[in-house]
Amino acid sequence: MGLIVLTLIGAIFGWLLSIVAEQQQNREILLNMAVGAAGAVVGGFLVQGALVFFNLSGLALLISMLAAVGALALFQAMRDRLPI
């Protein structure tokens, strides 16, 4: 259950970034959602380890949100350099 929550949190952060950055193409929106989800899952896993698959602590949620934002910021900074 925790993995699903983290994935959804990251995807929502990616979607919100797409709205703020006024990105219209579906590909850009989906990439942002995927990067946000990956960042949130990695952040949650770093805090709670394998327990992230079952339940989440408040700290894991906070760190996963920060990790999603960090991953999205890094991706946006490097997006012009990537051949995607």
PDB file of N, CA and C in Angstrom:
ATOM      1  N   MET A   1       0.819  -1.192   0.000  1.00  0.00           N
ATOM      2  CA  MET A   1       0.000   0.000   0.000  1.00  0.00           C
ATOM      3  C   MET A   1       0.865   1.258   0.000  1.00  0.00           C
ATOM      4  N   GLY A   2       1.962   1.227   0.744  1.00  0.00           N
ATOM      5  CA  GLY A   2       2.834   2.387   0.822  1.00  0.00           C
ATOM      6  C   GLY A   2       3.464   2.728  -0.518  1.00  0.00           C
ATOM      7  N   LEU A   3       3.819   1.706  -1.283  1.00  0.00           N
ATOM      8  CA  LEU A   3       4.417   1.929  -2.595  1.00  0.00           C
ATOM      9  C   LEU A   3       3.437   2.634  -3.528  1.00  0.00           C
ATOM     10  N   ILE A   4       2.183   2.257  -3.457  1.00  0.00           N
ATOM     11  CA  ILE A   4       1.151   2.898  -4.283  1.00  0.00           C
ATOM     12  C   ILE A   4       0.986   4.355  -3.884  1.00  0.00           C
ATOM     13  N   VAL A   5       0.971   4.627  -2.596  1.00  0.00           N
ATOM     14  CA  VAL A   5       0.825   6.005  -2.113  1.00  0.00           C
ATOM     15  C   VAL A   5       1.999   6.861  -2.574  1.00  0.00           C
ATOM     16  N   LEU A   6       3.210   6.343  -2.457  1.00  0.00           N
ATOM     17  CA  LEU A   6       4.385   7.103  -2.884  1.00  0.00           C
ATOM     18  C   LEU A   6       4.362   7.363  -4.386  1.00  0.00           C
ATOM     19  N   THR A   7       3.971   6.364  -5.151  1.00  0.00           N
ATOM     20  CA  THR A   7       3.886   6.537  -6.600  1.00  0.00           C
ATOM     21  C   THR A   7       2.866   7.607  -6.955  1.00  0.00           C
ATOM     22  N   LEU A   8       1.728   7.582  -6.297  1.00  0.00           N
ATOM     23  CA  LEU A   8       0.697   8.591  -6.563  1.00  0.00           C
ATOM     24  C   LEU A   8       1.148   9.985  -6.149  1.00  0.00           C
ATOM     25  N   ILE A   9       1.810  10.093  -5.018  1.00  0.00           N
ATOM     26  CA  ILE A   9       2.305  11.401  -4.564  1.00  0.00           C
ATOM     27  C   ILE A   9       3.287  11.975  -5.581  1.00  0.00           C
ATOM     28  N   GLY A  10       4.228  11.165  -6.022  1.00  0.00           N
ATOM     29  CA  GLY A  10       5.204  11.628  -7.005  1.00  0.00           C
ATOM     30  C   GLY A  10       4.567  11.996  -8.330  1.00  0.00           C
ATOM     31  N   ALA A  11       3.608  11.195  -8.775  1.00  0.00           N
ATOM     32  CA  ALA A  11       2.928  11.487 -10.036  1.00  0.00           C
ATOM     33  C   ALA A  11       2.132  12.788  -9.935  1.00  0.00           C
ATOM     34  N   ILE A  12       1.514  13.026  -8.800  1.00  0.00           N
ATOM     35  CA  ILE A  12       0.763  14.277  -8.612  1.00  0.00           C
ATOM     36  C   ILE A  12       1.705  15.470  -8.624  1.00  0.00           C
ATOM     37  N   PHE A  13       2.861  15.342  -7.989  1.00  0.00           N
ATOM     38  CA  PHE A  13       3.837  16.435  -8.023  1.00  0.00           C
ATOM     39  C   PHE A  13       4.301  16.698  -9.456  1.00  0.00           C
ATOM     40  N   GLY A  14       4.528  15.639 -10.230  1.00  0.00           N
ATOM     41  CA  GLY A  14       4.918  15.805 -11.626  1.00  0.00           C
ATOM     42  C   GLY A  14       3.834  16.465 -12.449  1.00  0.00           C
ATOM     43  N   TRP A  15       2.601  16.085 -12.198  1.00  0.00           N
ATOM     44  CA  TRP A  15       1.467  16.683 -12.904  1.00  0.00           C
ATOM     45  C   TRP A  15       1.332  18.160 -12.549  1.00  0.00           C
ATOM     46  N   LEU A  16       1.487  18.487 -11.271  1.00  0.00           N
ATOM     47  CA  LEU A  16       1.417  19.892 -10.855  1.00  0.00           C
ATOM     48  C   LEU A  16       2.535  20.718 -11.485  1.00  0.00           C
ATOM     49  N   LEU A  17       3.716  20.137 -11.604  1.00  0.00           N
ATOM     50  CA  LEU A  17       4.804  20.846 -12.269  1.00  0.00           C
ATOM     51  C   LEU A  17       4.462  21.111 -13.728  1.00  0.00           C
ATOM     52  N   SER A  18       3.820  20.158 -14.378  1.00  0.00           N
ATOM     53  CA  SER A  18       3.421  20.352 -15.769  1.00  0.00           C
ATOM     54  C   SER A  18       2.434  21.500 -15.902  1.00  0.00           C
ATOM     55  N   ILE A  19       1.559  21.655 -14.931  1.00  0.00           N
ATOM     56  CA  ILE A  19       0.604  22.764 -14.953  1.00  0.00           C
ATOM     57  C   ILE A  19       1.328  24.083 -14.737  1.00  0.00           C
ATOM     58  N   VAL A  20       2.216  24.135 -13.756  1.00  0.00           N
ATOM     59  CA  VAL A  20       2.946  25.367 -13.449  1.00  0.00           C
ATOM     60  C   VAL A  20       3.849  25.770 -14.618  1.00  0.00           C
ATOM     61  N   ALA A  21       4.508  24.788 -15.236  1.00  0.00           N
ATOM     62  CA  ALA A  21       5.427  25.066 -16.341  1.00  0.00           C
ATOM     63  C   ALA A  21       4.699  25.226 -17.673  1.00  0.00           C
ATOM     64  N   GLU A  22       3.387  25.083 -17.654  1.00  0.00           N
ATOM     65  CA  GLU A  22       2.539  25.222 -18.845  1.00  0.00           C
ATOM     66  C   GLU A  22       2.993  24.300 -19.972  1.00  0.00           C
ATOM     67  N   GLN A  23       3.241  23.053 -19.633  1.00  0.00           N
ATOM     68  CA  GLN A  23       3.619  22.061 -20.635  1.00  0.00           C
ATOM     69  C   GLN A  23       2.352  21.427 -21.177  1.00  0.00           C
ATOM     70  N   GLN A  24       2.226  21.414 -22.496  1.00  0.00           N
ATOM     71  CA  GLN A  24       0.996  20.962 -23.126  1.00  0.00           C
ATOM     72  C   GLN A  24       1.091  19.564 -23.728  1.00  0.00           C
ATOM     73  N   GLN A  25       2.281  19.120 -24.072  1.00  0.00           N
ATOM     74  CA  GLN A  25       2.423  17.833 -24.735  1.00  0.00           C
ATOM     75  C   GLN A  25       2.290  16.692 -23.729  1.00  0.00           C
ATOM     76  N   ASN A  26       1.566  15.659 -24.153  1.00  0.00           N
ATOM     77  CA  ASN A  26       1.347  14.508 -23.271  1.00  0.00           C
ATOM     78  C   ASN A  26       2.657  13.858 -22.854  1.00  0.00           C
ATOM     79  N   ARG A  27       3.622  13.824 -23.763  1.00  0.00           N
ATOM     80  CA  ARG A  27       4.903  13.195 -23.469  1.00  0.00           C
ATOM     81  C   ARG A  27       5.613  13.902 -22.322  1.00  0.00           C
ATOM     82  N   GLU A  28       5.599  15.220 -22.338  1.00  0.00           N
ATOM     83  CA  GLU A  28       6.242  15.988 -21.271  1.00  0.00           C
ATOM     84  C   GLU A  28       5.538  15.772 -19.940  1.00  0.00           C
ATOM     85  N   ILE A  29       4.232  15.742 -19.975  1.00  0.00           N
ATOM     86  CA  ILE A  29       3.455  15.536 -18.748  1.00  0.00           C
ATOM     87  C   ILE A  29       3.740  14.151 -18.165  1.00  0.00           C
ATOM     88  N   LEU A  30       3.732  13.126 -19.019  1.00  0.00           N
ATOM     89  CA  LEU A  30       3.988  11.765 -18.544  1.00  0.00           C
ATOM     90  C   LEU A  30       5.417  11.603 -18.031  1.00  0.00           C
ATOM     91  N   LEU A  31       6.376  12.246 -18.688  1.00  0.00           N
ATOM     92  CA  LEU A  31       7.755  12.190 -18.198  1.00  0.00           C
ATOM     93  C   LEU A  31       7.872  12.827 -16.818  1.00  0.00           C
ATOM     94  N   ASN A  32       7.227  13.971 -16.632  1.00  0.00           N
ATOM     95  CA  ASN A  32       7.252  14.620 -15.320  1.00  0.00           C
ATOM     96  C   ASN A  32       6.613  13.732 -14.255  1.00  0.00           C
ATOM     97  N   MET A  33       5.505  13.096 -14.612  1.00  0.00           N
ATOM     98  CA  MET A  33       4.838  12.220 -13.652  1.00  0.00           C
ATOM     99  C   MET A  33       5.714  11.019 -13.307  1.00  0.00           C
ATOM    100  N   ALA A  34       6.392  10.452 -14.301  1.00  0.00           N
ATOM    101  CA  ALA A  34       7.258   9.298 -14.056  1.00  0.00           C
ATOM    102  C   ALA A  34       8.469   9.678 -13.205  1.00  0.00           C
ATOM    103  N   VAL A  35       9.066  10.823 -13.496  1.00  0.00           N
ATOM    104  CA  VAL A  35      10.229  11.268 -12.720  1.00  0.00           C
ATOM    105  C   VAL A  35       9.818  11.574 -11.281  1.00  0.00           C
ATOM    106  N   GLY A  36       8.680  12.225 -11.102  1.00  0.00           N
ATOM    107  CA  GLY A  36       8.194  12.513  -9.756  1.00  0.00           C
ATOM    108  C   GLY A  36       7.899  11.243  -8.973  1.00  0.00           C
ATOM    109  N   ALA A  37       7.271  10.271  -9.639  1.00  0.00           N
ATOM    110  CA  ALA A  37       6.961   9.002  -8.977  1.00  0.00           C
ATOM    111  C   ALA A  37       8.238   8.262  -8.592  1.00  0.00           C
ATOM    112  N   ALA A  38       9.204   8.239  -9.498  1.00  0.00           N
ATOM    113  CA  ALA A  38      10.470   7.560  -9.197  1.00  0.00           C
ATOM    114  C   ALA A  38      11.192   8.240  -8.035  1.00  0.00           C
ATOM    115  N   GLY A  39      11.206   9.559  -8.030  1.00  0.00           N
ATOM    116  CA  GLY A  39      11.852  10.286  -6.935  1.00  0.00           C
ATOM    117  C   GLY A  39      11.188  10.019  -5.599  1.00  0.00           C
ATOM    118  N   ALA A  40       9.868   9.986  -5.592  1.00  0.00           N
ATOM    119  CA  ALA A  40       9.141   9.737  -4.345  1.00  0.00           C
ATOM    120  C   ALA A  40       9.389   8.325  -3.826  1.00  0.00           C
ATOM    121  N   VAL A  41       9.398   7.353  -4.721  1.00  0.00           N
ATOM    122  CA  VAL A  41       9.621   5.964  -4.303  1.00  0.00           C
ATOM    123  C   VAL A  41      11.042   5.792  -3.771  1.00  0.00           C
ATOM    124  N   VAL A  42      12.018   6.364  -4.460  1.00  0.00           N
ATOM    125  CA  VAL A  42      13.406   6.259  -3.998  1.00  0.00           C
ATOM    126  C   VAL A  42      13.571   6.954  -2.647  1.00  0.00           C
ATOM    127  N   GLY A  43      12.988   8.135  -2.494  1.00  0.00           N
ATOM    128  CA  GLY A  43      13.077   8.849  -1.222  1.00  0.00           C
ATOM    129  C   GLY A  43      12.436   8.080  -0.083  1.00  0.00           C
ATOM    130  N   GLY A  44      11.268   7.519  -0.319  1.00  0.00           N
ATOM    131  CA  GLY A  44      10.601   6.720   0.706  1.00  0.00           C
ATOM    132  C   GLY A  44      11.380   5.462   1.049  1.00  0.00           C
ATOM    133  N   PHE A  45      11.971   4.846   0.029  1.00  0.00           N
ATOM    134  CA  PHE A  45      12.752   3.635   0.257  1.00  0.00           C
ATOM    135  C   PHE A  45      14.019   3.931   1.049  1.00  0.00           C
ATOM    136  N   LEU A  46      14.637   5.078   0.797  1.00  0.00           N
ATOM    137  CA  LEU A  46      15.846   5.437   1.540  1.00  0.00           C
ATOM    138  C   LEU A  46      15.560   5.664   3.021  1.00  0.00           C
ATOM    139  N   VAL A  47      14.367   6.160   3.327  1.00  0.00           N
ATOM    140  CA  VAL A  47      14.023   6.433   4.720  1.00  0.00           C
ATOM    141  C   VAL A  47      13.569   5.173   5.440  1.00  0.00           C
ATOM    142  N   GLN A  48      12.704   4.385   4.789  1.00  0.00           N
ATOM    143  CA  GLN A  48      12.090   3.263   5.481  1.00  0.00           C
ATOM    144  C   GLN A  48      12.534   1.895   5.011  1.00  0.00           C
ATOM    145  N   GLY A  49      13.306   1.812   3.977  1.00  0.00           N
ATOM    146  CA  GLY A  49      13.742   0.520   3.465  1.00  0.00           C
ATOM    147  C   GLY A  49      12.580  -0.296   2.933  1.00  0.00           C
ATOM    148  N   ALA A  50      12.626  -1.598   3.154  1.00  0.00           N
ATOM    149  CA  ALA A  50      11.605  -2.496   2.621  1.00  0.00           C
ATOM    150  C   ALA A  50      10.243  -2.289   3.275  1.00  0.00           C
ATOM    151  N   LEU A  51      10.198  -1.622   4.420  1.00  0.00           N
ATOM    152  CA  LEU A  51       8.911  -1.373   5.078  1.00  0.00           C
ATOM    153  C   LEU A  51       8.022  -0.438   4.272  1.00  0.00           C
ATOM    154  N   VAL A  52       8.598   0.270   3.299  1.00  0.00           N
ATOM    155  CA  VAL A  52       7.827   1.206   2.496  1.00  0.00           C
ATOM    156  C   VAL A  52       6.740   0.479   1.701  1.00  0.00           C
ATOM    157  N   PHE A  53       6.906  -0.823   1.479  1.00  0.00           N
ATOM    158  CA  PHE A  53       5.912  -1.574   0.734  1.00  0.00           C
ATOM    159  C   PHE A  53       4.639  -1.806   1.541  1.00  0.00           C
ATOM    160  N   PHE A  54       4.709  -1.704   2.842  1.00  0.00           N
ATOM    161  CA  PHE A  54       3.564  -2.037   3.678  1.00  0.00           C
ATOM    162  C   PHE A  54       2.908  -0.820   4.322  1.00  0.00           C
ATOM    163  N   ASN A  55       3.692  -0.011   4.996  1.00  0.00           N
ATOM    164  CA  ASN A  55       3.121   1.173   5.643  1.00  0.00           C
ATOM    165  C   ASN A  55       4.131   2.305   5.596  1.00  0.00           C
ATOM    166  N   LEU A  56       3.657   3.501   5.834  1.00  0.00           N
ATOM    167  CA  LEU A  56       4.511   4.683   5.740  1.00  0.00           C
ATOM    168  C   LEU A  56       4.486   5.460   7.041  1.00  0.00           C
ATOM    169  N   SER A  57       5.605   6.063   7.343  1.00  0.00           N
ATOM    170  CA  SER A  57       5.646   6.990   8.470  1.00  0.00           C
ATOM    171  C   SER A  57       5.509   8.401   7.922  1.00  0.00           C
ATOM    172  N   GLY A  58       5.254   9.328   8.804  1.00  0.00           N
ATOM    173  CA  GLY A  58       5.162  10.726   8.392  1.00  0.00           C
ATOM    174  C   GLY A  58       6.473  11.237   7.823  1.00  0.00           C
ATOM    175  N   LEU A  59       7.574  10.783   8.410  1.00  0.00           N
ATOM    176  CA  LEU A  59       8.889  11.184   7.918  1.00  0.00           C
ATOM    177  C   LEU A  59       9.121  10.659   6.504  1.00  0.00           C
ATOM    178  N   ALA A  60       8.710   9.425   6.250  1.00  0.00           N
ATOM    179  CA  ALA A  60       8.881   8.855   4.911  1.00  0.00           C
ATOM    180  C   ALA A  60       8.060   9.623   3.884  1.00  0.00           C
ATOM    181  N   LEU A  61       6.857  10.041   4.264  1.00  0.00           N
ATOM    182  CA  LEU A  61       6.037  10.841   3.346  1.00  0.00           C
ATOM    183  C   LEU A  61       6.689  12.186   3.056  1.00  0.00           C
ATOM    184  N   LEU A  62       7.196  12.826   4.090  1.00  0.00           N
ATOM    185  CA  LEU A  62       7.839  14.129   3.907  1.00  0.00           C
ATOM    186  C   LEU A  62       9.082  14.010   3.032  1.00  0.00           C
ATOM    187  N   ILE A  63       9.918  13.039   3.319  1.00  0.00           N
ATOM    188  CA  ILE A  63      11.140  12.846   2.540  1.00  0.00           C
ATOM    189  C   ILE A  63      10.804  12.457   1.105  1.00  0.00           C
ATOM    190  N   SER A  64       9.772  11.652   0.906  1.00  0.00           N
ATOM    191  CA  SER A  64       9.403  11.267  -0.458  1.00  0.00           C
ATOM    192  C   SER A  64       8.907  12.466  -1.252  1.00  0.00           C
ATOM    193  N   MET A  65       8.196  13.375  -0.608  1.00  0.00           N
ATOM    194  CA  MET A  65       7.759  14.597  -1.292  1.00  0.00           C
ATOM    195  C   MET A  65       8.959  15.457  -1.674  1.00  0.00           C
ATOM    196  N   LEU A  66       9.896  15.607  -0.747  1.00  0.00           N
ATOM    197  CA  LEU A  66      11.103  16.385  -1.041  1.00  0.00           C
ATOM    198  C   LEU A  66      11.938  15.722  -2.134  1.00  0.00           C
ATOM    199  N   ALA A  67      12.004  14.401  -2.117  1.00  0.00           N
ATOM    200  CA  ALA A  67      12.758  13.685  -3.147  1.00  0.00           C
ATOM    201  C   ALA A  67      12.095  13.830  -4.511  1.00  0.00           C
ATOM    202  N   ALA A  68      10.764  13.820  -4.546  1.00  0.00           N
ATOM    203  CA  ALA A  68      10.056  14.014  -5.815  1.00  0.00           C
ATOM    204  C   ALA A  68      10.328  15.402  -6.371  1.00  0.00           C
ATOM    205  N   VAL A  69      10.274  16.411  -5.515  1.00  0.00           N
ATOM    206  CA  VAL A  69      10.553  17.783  -5.951  1.00  0.00           C
ATOM    207  C   VAL A  69      12.001  17.903  -6.422  1.00  0.00           C
ATOM    208  N   GLY A  70      12.925  17.296  -5.695  1.00  0.00           N
ATOM    209  CA  GLY A  70      14.329  17.334  -6.094  1.00  0.00           C
ATOM    210  C   GLY A  70      14.576  16.637  -7.424  1.00  0.00           C
ATOM    211  N   ALA A  71      13.955  15.474  -7.604  1.00  0.00           N
ATOM    212  CA  ALA A  71      14.117  14.748  -8.870  1.00  0.00           C
ATOM    213  C   ALA A  71      13.532  15.542 -10.029  1.00  0.00           C
ATOM    214  N   LEU A  72      12.390  16.168  -9.800  1.00  0.00           N
ATOM    215  CA  LEU A  72      11.776  16.979 -10.853  1.00  0.00           C
ATOM    216  C   LEU A  72      12.616  18.204 -11.174  1.00  0.00           C
ATOM    217  N   ALA A  73      13.181  18.834 -10.165  1.00  0.00           N
ATOM    218  CA  ALA A  73      14.029  20.007 -10.401  1.00  0.00           C
ATOM    219  C   ALA A  73      15.274  19.611 -11.186  1.00  0.00           C
ATOM    220  N   LEU A  74      15.878  18.495 -10.821  1.00  0.00           N
ATOM    221  CA  LEU A  74      17.057  18.019 -11.535  1.00  0.00           C
ATOM    222  C   LEU A  74      16.710  17.658 -12.977  1.00  0.00           C
ATOM    223  N   PHE A  75      15.577  17.006 -13.163  1.00  0.00           N
ATOM    224  CA  PHE A  75      15.151  16.627 -14.512  1.00  0.00           C
ATOM    225  C   PHE A  75      14.875  17.858 -15.369  1.00  0.00           C
ATOM    226  N   GLN A  76      14.226  18.854 -14.797  1.00  0.00           N
ATOM    227  CA  GLN A  76      13.944  20.075 -15.561  1.00  0.00           C
ATOM    228  C   GLN A  76      15.230  20.800 -15.924  1.00  0.00           C
ATOM    229  N   ALA A  77      16.205  20.784 -15.038  1.00  0.00           N
ATOM    230  CA  ALA A  77      17.478  21.446 -15.319  1.00  0.00           C
ATOM    231  C   ALA A  77      18.256  20.719 -16.410  1.00  0.00           C
ATOM    232  N   MET A  78      18.115  19.403 -16.476  1.00  0.00           N
ATOM    233  CA  MET A  78      18.867  18.614 -17.447  1.00  0.00           C
ATOM    234  C   MET A  78      18.071  18.294 -18.705  1.00  0.00           C
ATOM    235  N   ARG A  79      16.816  18.656 -18.754  1.00  0.00           N
ATOM    236  CA  ARG A  79      15.935  18.260 -19.851  1.00  0.00           C
ATOM    237  C   ARG A  79      16.451  18.708 -21.209  1.00  0.00           C
ATOM    238  N   ASP A  80      17.004  19.897 -21.297  1.00  0.00           N
ATOM    239  CA  ASP A  80      17.480  20.401 -22.580  1.00  0.00           C
ATOM    240  C   ASP A  80      18.708  19.642 -23.071  1.00  0.00           C
ATOM    241  N   ARG A  81      19.438  19.042 -22.167  1.00  0.00           N
ATOM    242  CA  ARG A  81      20.645  18.305 -22.539  1.00  0.00           C
ATOM    243  C   ARG A  81      20.359  16.855 -22.908  1.00  0.00           C
ATOM    244  N   LEU A  82      19.203  16.329 -22.510  1.00  0.00           N
ATOM    245  CA  LEU A  82      18.885  14.930 -22.775  1.00  0.00           C
ATOM    246  C   LEU A  82      18.343  14.760 -24.192  1.00  0.00           C
ATOM    247  N   PRO A  83      18.697  13.667 -24.869  1.00  0.00           N
ATOM    248  CA  PRO A  83      18.199  13.451 -26.236  1.00  0.00           C
ATOM    249  C   PRO A  83      16.835  12.777 -26.269  1.00  0.00           C
ATOM    250  N   ILE A  84      15.924  13.187 -25.421  1.00  0.00           N
ATOM    251  CA  ILE A  84      14.601  12.566 -25.368  1.00  0.00           C
ATOM    252  C   ILE A  84      13.643  13.382 -26.202  1.00  0.00           C
TER     253      ILE A  84
END
